[in-house]
Coordinates of N, CA, C and O in Angstrom, one line a residue:
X58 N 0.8 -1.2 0.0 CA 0.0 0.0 0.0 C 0.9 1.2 0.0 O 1.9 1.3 0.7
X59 N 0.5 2.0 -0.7 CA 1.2 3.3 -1.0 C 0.6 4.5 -0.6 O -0.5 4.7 -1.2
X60 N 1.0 5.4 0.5 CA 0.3 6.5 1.3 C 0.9 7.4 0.3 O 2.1 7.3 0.0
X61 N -0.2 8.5 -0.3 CA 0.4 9.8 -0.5 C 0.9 10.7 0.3 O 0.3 11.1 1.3
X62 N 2.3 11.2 -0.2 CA 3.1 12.2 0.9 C 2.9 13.6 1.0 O 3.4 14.4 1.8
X63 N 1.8 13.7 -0.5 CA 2.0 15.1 -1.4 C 0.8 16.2 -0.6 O -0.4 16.1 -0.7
X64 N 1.4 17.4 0.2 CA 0.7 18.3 0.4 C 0.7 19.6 -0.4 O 1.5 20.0 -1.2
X65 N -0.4 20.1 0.1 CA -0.5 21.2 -0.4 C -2.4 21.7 -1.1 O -3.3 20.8 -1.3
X66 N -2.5 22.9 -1.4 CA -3.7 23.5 -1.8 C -4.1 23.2 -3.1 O -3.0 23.3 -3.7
X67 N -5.0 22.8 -4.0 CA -5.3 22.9 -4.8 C -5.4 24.5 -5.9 O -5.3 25.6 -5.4
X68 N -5.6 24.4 -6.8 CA -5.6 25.5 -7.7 C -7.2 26.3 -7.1 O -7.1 27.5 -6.9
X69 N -8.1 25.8 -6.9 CA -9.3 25.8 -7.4 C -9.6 26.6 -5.6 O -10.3 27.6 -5.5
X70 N -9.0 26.1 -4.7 CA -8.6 26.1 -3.0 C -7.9 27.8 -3.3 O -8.2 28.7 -2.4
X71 N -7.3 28.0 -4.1 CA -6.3 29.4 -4.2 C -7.0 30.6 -4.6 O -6.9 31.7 -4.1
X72 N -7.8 30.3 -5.8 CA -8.7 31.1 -6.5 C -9.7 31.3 -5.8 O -10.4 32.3 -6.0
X73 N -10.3 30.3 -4.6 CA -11.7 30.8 -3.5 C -11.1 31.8 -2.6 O -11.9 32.7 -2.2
X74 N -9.5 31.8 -2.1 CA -9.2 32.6 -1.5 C -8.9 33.7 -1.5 O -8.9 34.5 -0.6
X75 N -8.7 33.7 -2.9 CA -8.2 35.3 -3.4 C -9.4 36.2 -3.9 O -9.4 37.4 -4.1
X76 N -10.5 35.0 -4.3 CA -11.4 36.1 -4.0 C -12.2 36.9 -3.3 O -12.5 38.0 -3.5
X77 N -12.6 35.7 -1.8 CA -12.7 36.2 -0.5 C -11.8 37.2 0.1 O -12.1 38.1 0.9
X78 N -10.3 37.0 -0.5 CA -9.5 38.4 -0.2 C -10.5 39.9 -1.3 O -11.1 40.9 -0.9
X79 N -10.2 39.5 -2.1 CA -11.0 40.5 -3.4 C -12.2 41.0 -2.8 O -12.8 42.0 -3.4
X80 N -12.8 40.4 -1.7 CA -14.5 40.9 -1.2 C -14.6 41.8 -0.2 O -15.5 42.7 -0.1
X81 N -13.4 41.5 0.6 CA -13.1 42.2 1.6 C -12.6 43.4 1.5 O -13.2 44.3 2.1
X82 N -11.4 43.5 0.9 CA -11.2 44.4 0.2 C -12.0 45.8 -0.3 O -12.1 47.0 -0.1
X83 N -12.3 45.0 -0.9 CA -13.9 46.2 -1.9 C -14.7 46.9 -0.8 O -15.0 48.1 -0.6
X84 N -14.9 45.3 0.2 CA -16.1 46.6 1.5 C -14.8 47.1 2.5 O -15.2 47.9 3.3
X85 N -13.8 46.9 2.5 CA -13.1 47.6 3.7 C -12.7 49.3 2.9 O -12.9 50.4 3.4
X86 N -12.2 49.0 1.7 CA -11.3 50.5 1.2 C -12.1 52.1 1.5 O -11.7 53.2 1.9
X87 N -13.2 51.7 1.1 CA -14.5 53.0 1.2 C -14.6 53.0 2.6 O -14.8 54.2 2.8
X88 N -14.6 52.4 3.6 CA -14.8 52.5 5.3 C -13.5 53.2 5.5 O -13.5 54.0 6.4
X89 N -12.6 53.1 5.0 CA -11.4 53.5 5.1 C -10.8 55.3 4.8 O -10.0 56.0 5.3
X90 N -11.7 55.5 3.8 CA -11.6 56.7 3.3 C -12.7 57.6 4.1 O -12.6 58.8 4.5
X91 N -13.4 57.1 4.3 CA -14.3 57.9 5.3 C -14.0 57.8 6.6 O -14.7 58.5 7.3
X92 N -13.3 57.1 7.1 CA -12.5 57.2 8.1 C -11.1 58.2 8.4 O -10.8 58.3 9.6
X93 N -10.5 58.8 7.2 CA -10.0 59.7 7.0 C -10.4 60.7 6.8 O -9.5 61.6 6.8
X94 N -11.5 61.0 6.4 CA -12.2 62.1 6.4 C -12.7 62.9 7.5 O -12.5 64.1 7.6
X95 N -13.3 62.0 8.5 CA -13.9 62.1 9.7 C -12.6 62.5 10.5 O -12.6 63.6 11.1
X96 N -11.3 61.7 10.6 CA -9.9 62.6 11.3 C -9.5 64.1 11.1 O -8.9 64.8 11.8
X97 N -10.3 64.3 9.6 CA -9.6 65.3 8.9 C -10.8 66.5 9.7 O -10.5 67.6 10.1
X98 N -11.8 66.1 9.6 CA -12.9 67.2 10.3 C -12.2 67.4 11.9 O -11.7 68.4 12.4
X99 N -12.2 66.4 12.3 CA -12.0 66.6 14.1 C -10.7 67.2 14.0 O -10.5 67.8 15.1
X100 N -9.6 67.4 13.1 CA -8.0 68.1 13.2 C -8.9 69.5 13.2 O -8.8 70.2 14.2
X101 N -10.1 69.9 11.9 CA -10.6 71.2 12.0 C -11.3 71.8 13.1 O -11.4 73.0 13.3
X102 N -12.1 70.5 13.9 CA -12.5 71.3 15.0 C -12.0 71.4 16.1 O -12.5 72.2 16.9
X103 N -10.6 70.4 16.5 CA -9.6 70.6 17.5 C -9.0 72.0 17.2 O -9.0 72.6 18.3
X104 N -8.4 72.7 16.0 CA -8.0 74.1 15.5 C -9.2 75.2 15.7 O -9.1 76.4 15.6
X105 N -10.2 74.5 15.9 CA -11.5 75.9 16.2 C -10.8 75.7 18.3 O -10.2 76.6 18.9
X106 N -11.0 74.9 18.7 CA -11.1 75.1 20.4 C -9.9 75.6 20.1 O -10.0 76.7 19.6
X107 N -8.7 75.3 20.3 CA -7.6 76.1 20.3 C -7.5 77.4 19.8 O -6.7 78.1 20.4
X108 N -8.4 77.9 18.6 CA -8.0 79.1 18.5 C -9.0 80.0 19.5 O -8.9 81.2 19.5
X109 N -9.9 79.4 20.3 CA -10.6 79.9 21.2 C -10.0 80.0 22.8 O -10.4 80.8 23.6
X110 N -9.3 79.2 22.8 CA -8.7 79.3 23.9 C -7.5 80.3 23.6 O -7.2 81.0 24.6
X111 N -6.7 80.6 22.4 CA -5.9 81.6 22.2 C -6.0 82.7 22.4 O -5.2 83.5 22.8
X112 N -7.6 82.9 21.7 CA -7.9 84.3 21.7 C -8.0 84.4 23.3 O -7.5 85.4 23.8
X113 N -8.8 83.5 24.1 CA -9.2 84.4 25.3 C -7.8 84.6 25.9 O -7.8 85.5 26.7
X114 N -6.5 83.7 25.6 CA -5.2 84.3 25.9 C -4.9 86.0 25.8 O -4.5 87.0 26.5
X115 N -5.2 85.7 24.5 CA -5.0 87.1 24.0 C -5.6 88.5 24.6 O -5.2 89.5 25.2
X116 N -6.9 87.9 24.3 CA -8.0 89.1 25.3 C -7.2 89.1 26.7 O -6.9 90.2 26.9
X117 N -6.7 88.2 27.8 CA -6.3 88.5 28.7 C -5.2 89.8 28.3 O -5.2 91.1 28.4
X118 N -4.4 88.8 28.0 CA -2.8 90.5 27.7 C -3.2 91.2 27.4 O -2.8 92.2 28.1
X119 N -4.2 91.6 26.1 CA -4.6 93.0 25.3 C -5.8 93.4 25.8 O -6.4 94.5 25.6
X120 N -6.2 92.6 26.3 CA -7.9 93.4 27.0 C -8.5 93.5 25.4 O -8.8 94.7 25.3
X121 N -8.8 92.8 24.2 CA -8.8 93.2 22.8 C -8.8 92.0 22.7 O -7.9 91.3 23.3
X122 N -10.0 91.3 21.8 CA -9.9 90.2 20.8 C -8.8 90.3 19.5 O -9.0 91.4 18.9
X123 N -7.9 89.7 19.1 CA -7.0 89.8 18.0 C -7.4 89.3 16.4 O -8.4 88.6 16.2
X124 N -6.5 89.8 15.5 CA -7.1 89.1 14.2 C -6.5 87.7 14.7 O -6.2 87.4 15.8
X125 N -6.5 86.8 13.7 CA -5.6 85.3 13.1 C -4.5 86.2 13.3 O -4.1 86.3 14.5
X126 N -3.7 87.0 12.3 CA -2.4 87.3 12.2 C -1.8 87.4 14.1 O -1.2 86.6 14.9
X127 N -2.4 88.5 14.1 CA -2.0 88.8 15.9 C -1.8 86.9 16.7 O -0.7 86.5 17.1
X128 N -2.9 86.1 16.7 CA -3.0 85.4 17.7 C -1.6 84.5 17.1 O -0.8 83.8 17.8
X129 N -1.8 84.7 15.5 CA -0.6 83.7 15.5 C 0.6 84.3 15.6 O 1.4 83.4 15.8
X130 N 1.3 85.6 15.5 CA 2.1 85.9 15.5 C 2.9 86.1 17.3 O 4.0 85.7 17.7
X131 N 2.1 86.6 18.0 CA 1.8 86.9 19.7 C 1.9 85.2 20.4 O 2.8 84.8 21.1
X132 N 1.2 84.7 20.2 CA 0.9 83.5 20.8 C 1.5 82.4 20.2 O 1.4 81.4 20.9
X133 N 2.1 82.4 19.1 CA 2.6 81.3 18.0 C 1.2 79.9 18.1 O 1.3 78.9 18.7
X134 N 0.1 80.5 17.3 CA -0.6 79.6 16.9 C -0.4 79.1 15.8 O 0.1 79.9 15.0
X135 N -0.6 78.0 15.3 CA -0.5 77.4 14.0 C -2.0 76.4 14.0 O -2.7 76.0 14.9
X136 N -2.0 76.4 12.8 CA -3.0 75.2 12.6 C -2.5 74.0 11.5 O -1.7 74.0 10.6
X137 N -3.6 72.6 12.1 CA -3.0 71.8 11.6 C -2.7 71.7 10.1 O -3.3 72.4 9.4
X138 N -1.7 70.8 9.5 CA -1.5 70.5 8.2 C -2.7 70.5 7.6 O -3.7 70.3 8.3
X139 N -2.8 71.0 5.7 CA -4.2 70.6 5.8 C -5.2 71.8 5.3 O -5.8 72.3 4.2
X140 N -5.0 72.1 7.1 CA -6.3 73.0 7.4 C -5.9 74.6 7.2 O -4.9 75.2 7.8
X141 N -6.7 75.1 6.4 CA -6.5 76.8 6.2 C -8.0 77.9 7.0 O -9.0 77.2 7.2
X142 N -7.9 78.7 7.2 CA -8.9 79.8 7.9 C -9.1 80.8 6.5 O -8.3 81.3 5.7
X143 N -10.9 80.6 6.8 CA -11.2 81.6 5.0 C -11.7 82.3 5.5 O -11.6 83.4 4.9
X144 N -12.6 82.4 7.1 CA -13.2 84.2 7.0 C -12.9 84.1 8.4 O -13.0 83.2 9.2
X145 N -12.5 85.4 8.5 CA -12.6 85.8 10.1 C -13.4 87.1 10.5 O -13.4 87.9 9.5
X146 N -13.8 87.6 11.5 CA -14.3 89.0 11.8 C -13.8 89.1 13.3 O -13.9 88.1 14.1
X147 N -13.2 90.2 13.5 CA -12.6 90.6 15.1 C -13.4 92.1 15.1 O -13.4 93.0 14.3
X148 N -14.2 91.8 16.6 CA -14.3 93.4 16.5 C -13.6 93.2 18.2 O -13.1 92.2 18.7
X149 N -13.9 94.8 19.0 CA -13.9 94.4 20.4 C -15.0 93.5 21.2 O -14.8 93.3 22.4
X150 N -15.9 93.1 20.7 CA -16.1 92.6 22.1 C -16.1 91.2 21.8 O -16.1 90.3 22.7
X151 N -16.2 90.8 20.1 CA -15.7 89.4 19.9 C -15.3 88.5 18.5 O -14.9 89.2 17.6
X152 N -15.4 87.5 18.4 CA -14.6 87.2 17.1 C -15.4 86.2 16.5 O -16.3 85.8 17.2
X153 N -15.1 85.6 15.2 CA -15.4 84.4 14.2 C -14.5 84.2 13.7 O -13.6 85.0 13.6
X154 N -14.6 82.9 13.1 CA -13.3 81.9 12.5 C -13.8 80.8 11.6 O -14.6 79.9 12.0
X155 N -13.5 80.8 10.5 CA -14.2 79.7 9.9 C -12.5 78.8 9.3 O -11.6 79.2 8.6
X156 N -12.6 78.0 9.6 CA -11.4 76.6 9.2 C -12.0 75.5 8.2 O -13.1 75.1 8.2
X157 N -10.9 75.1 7.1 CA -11.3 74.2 6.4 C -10.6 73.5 6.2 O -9.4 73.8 6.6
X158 N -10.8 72.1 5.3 CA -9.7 71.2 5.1 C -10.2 71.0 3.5 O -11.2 70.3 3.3
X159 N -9.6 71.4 2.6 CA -10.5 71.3 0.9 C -10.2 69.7 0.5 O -10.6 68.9 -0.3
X160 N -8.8 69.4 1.9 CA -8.4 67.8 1.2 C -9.7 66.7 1.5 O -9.5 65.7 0.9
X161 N -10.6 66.8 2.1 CA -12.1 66.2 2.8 C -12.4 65.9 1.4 O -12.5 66.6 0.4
X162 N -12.7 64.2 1.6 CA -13.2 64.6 0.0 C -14.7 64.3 -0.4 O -15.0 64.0 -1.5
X163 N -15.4 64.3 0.6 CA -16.8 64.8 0.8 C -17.5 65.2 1.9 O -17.1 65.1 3.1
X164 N -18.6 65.9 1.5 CA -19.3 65.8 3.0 C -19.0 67.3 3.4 O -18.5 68.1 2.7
X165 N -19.4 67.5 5.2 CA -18.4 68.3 5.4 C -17.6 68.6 5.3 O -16.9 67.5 5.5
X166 N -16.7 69.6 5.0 CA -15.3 69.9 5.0 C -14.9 71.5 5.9 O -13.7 71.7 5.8
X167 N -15.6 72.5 6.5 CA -15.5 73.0 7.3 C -16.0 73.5 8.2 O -17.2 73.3 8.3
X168 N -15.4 74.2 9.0 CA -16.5 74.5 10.7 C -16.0 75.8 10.9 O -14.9 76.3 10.7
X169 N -17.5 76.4 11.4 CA -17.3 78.4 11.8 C -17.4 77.9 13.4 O -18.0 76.9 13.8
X170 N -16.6 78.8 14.3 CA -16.8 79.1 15.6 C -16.6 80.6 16.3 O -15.5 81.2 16.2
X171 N -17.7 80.9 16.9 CA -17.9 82.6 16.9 C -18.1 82.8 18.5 O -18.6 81.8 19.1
X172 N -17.6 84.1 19.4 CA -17.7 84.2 20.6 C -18.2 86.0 20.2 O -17.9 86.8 19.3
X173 N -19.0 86.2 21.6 CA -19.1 87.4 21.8 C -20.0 88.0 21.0 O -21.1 87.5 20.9
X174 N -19.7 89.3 20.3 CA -20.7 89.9 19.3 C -20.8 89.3 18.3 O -21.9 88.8 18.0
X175 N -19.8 89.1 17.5 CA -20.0 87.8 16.6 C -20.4 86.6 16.5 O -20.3 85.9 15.5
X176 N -21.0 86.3 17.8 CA -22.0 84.7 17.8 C -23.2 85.6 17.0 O -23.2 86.8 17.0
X177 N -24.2 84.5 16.2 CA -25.3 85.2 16.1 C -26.2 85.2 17.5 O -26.9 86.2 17.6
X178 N -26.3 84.2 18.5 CA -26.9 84.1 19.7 C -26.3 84.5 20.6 O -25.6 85.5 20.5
X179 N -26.4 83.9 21.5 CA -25.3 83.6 22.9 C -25.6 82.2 22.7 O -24.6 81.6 22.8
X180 N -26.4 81.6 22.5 CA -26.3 80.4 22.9 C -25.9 79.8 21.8 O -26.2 78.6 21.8
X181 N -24.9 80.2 20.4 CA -24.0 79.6 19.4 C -22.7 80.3 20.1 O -21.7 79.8 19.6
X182 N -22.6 80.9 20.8 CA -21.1 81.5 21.7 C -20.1 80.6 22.2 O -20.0 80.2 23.4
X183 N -19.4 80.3 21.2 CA -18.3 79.2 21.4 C -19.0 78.1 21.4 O -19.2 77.6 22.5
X184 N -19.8 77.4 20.1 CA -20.3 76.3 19.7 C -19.5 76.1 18.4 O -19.0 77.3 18.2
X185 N -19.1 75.5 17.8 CA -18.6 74.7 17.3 C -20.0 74.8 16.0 O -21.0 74.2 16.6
X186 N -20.3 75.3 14.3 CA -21.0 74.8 13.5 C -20.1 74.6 12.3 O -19.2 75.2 11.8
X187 N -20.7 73.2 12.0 CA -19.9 72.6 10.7 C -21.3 72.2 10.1 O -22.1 71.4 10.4
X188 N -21.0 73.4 8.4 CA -22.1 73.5 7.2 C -21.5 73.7 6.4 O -22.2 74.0 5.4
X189 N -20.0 73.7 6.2 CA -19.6 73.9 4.7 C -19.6 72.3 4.2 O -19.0 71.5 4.9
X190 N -20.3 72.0 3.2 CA -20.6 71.0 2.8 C -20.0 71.2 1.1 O -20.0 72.2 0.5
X191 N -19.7 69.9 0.6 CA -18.9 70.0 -0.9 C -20.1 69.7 -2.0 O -19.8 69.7 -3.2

């Protein structure tokens, strides 16, 4: 009697696998990219709290809300990679900021945050709105 010694996968065993690789694939890549996206919003609205907590830096020393330039030049703010600031308004008694990331590649892509006279309420005063949508 003669035992076969011969292991190994068949062809047919290789091609079920690679396509079960192939399936996965397909549903994981798009979870993936919108998973990057969603990092890319929270870098923009981590750069909204911080530039709120700057300014009220600011307002302490100068008794005066600052532009962007001021808080970043005074304070050395930066914002994340990425992310740019398209409108701002400073008066005295308060400010807005709108941050964006254009790399987002749907969906939201930026957030306004306003204190003071520049809230439209009080109760949007240092809220956090994200409506720029693509």
């Amino acid at each position: 009697m003669r035992v076969n010694t011969k292991k190994g996968f068949t062809l047919i065993e290789l091609l079920i696998v690679i396509v079960i690789i192939g399936i996965l694939a397909a549903i994981a890549i798009p979870k993936f990219a919108s998973t990057k996206d969603k990092a890319k919003l929270a870098s923009v609205k981590t750069d909204l709290r911080n530039y709120m907590t700057s300014e009220e830096a600011y307002f302490s020393d100068k008794a005066a809300y600052g532009t962007f330039a001021n808080v970043q030049s005074d304070l050395k703010f930066t914002l994340s990679p990425g992310n740019t600031h398209t409108t701002e308004a400073v008066d005295p008694g308060g400010w807005k900021l709108t941050v964006v990331n254009n790399s987002i590649s749907g969906g939201t892509f930026g957030c306004t945050m306003a204190a003071g006279d520049e809230a439209s309420t009080d109760s949007l005063a240092g809220v956090i709105v994200c409506d720029q949508t693509k």
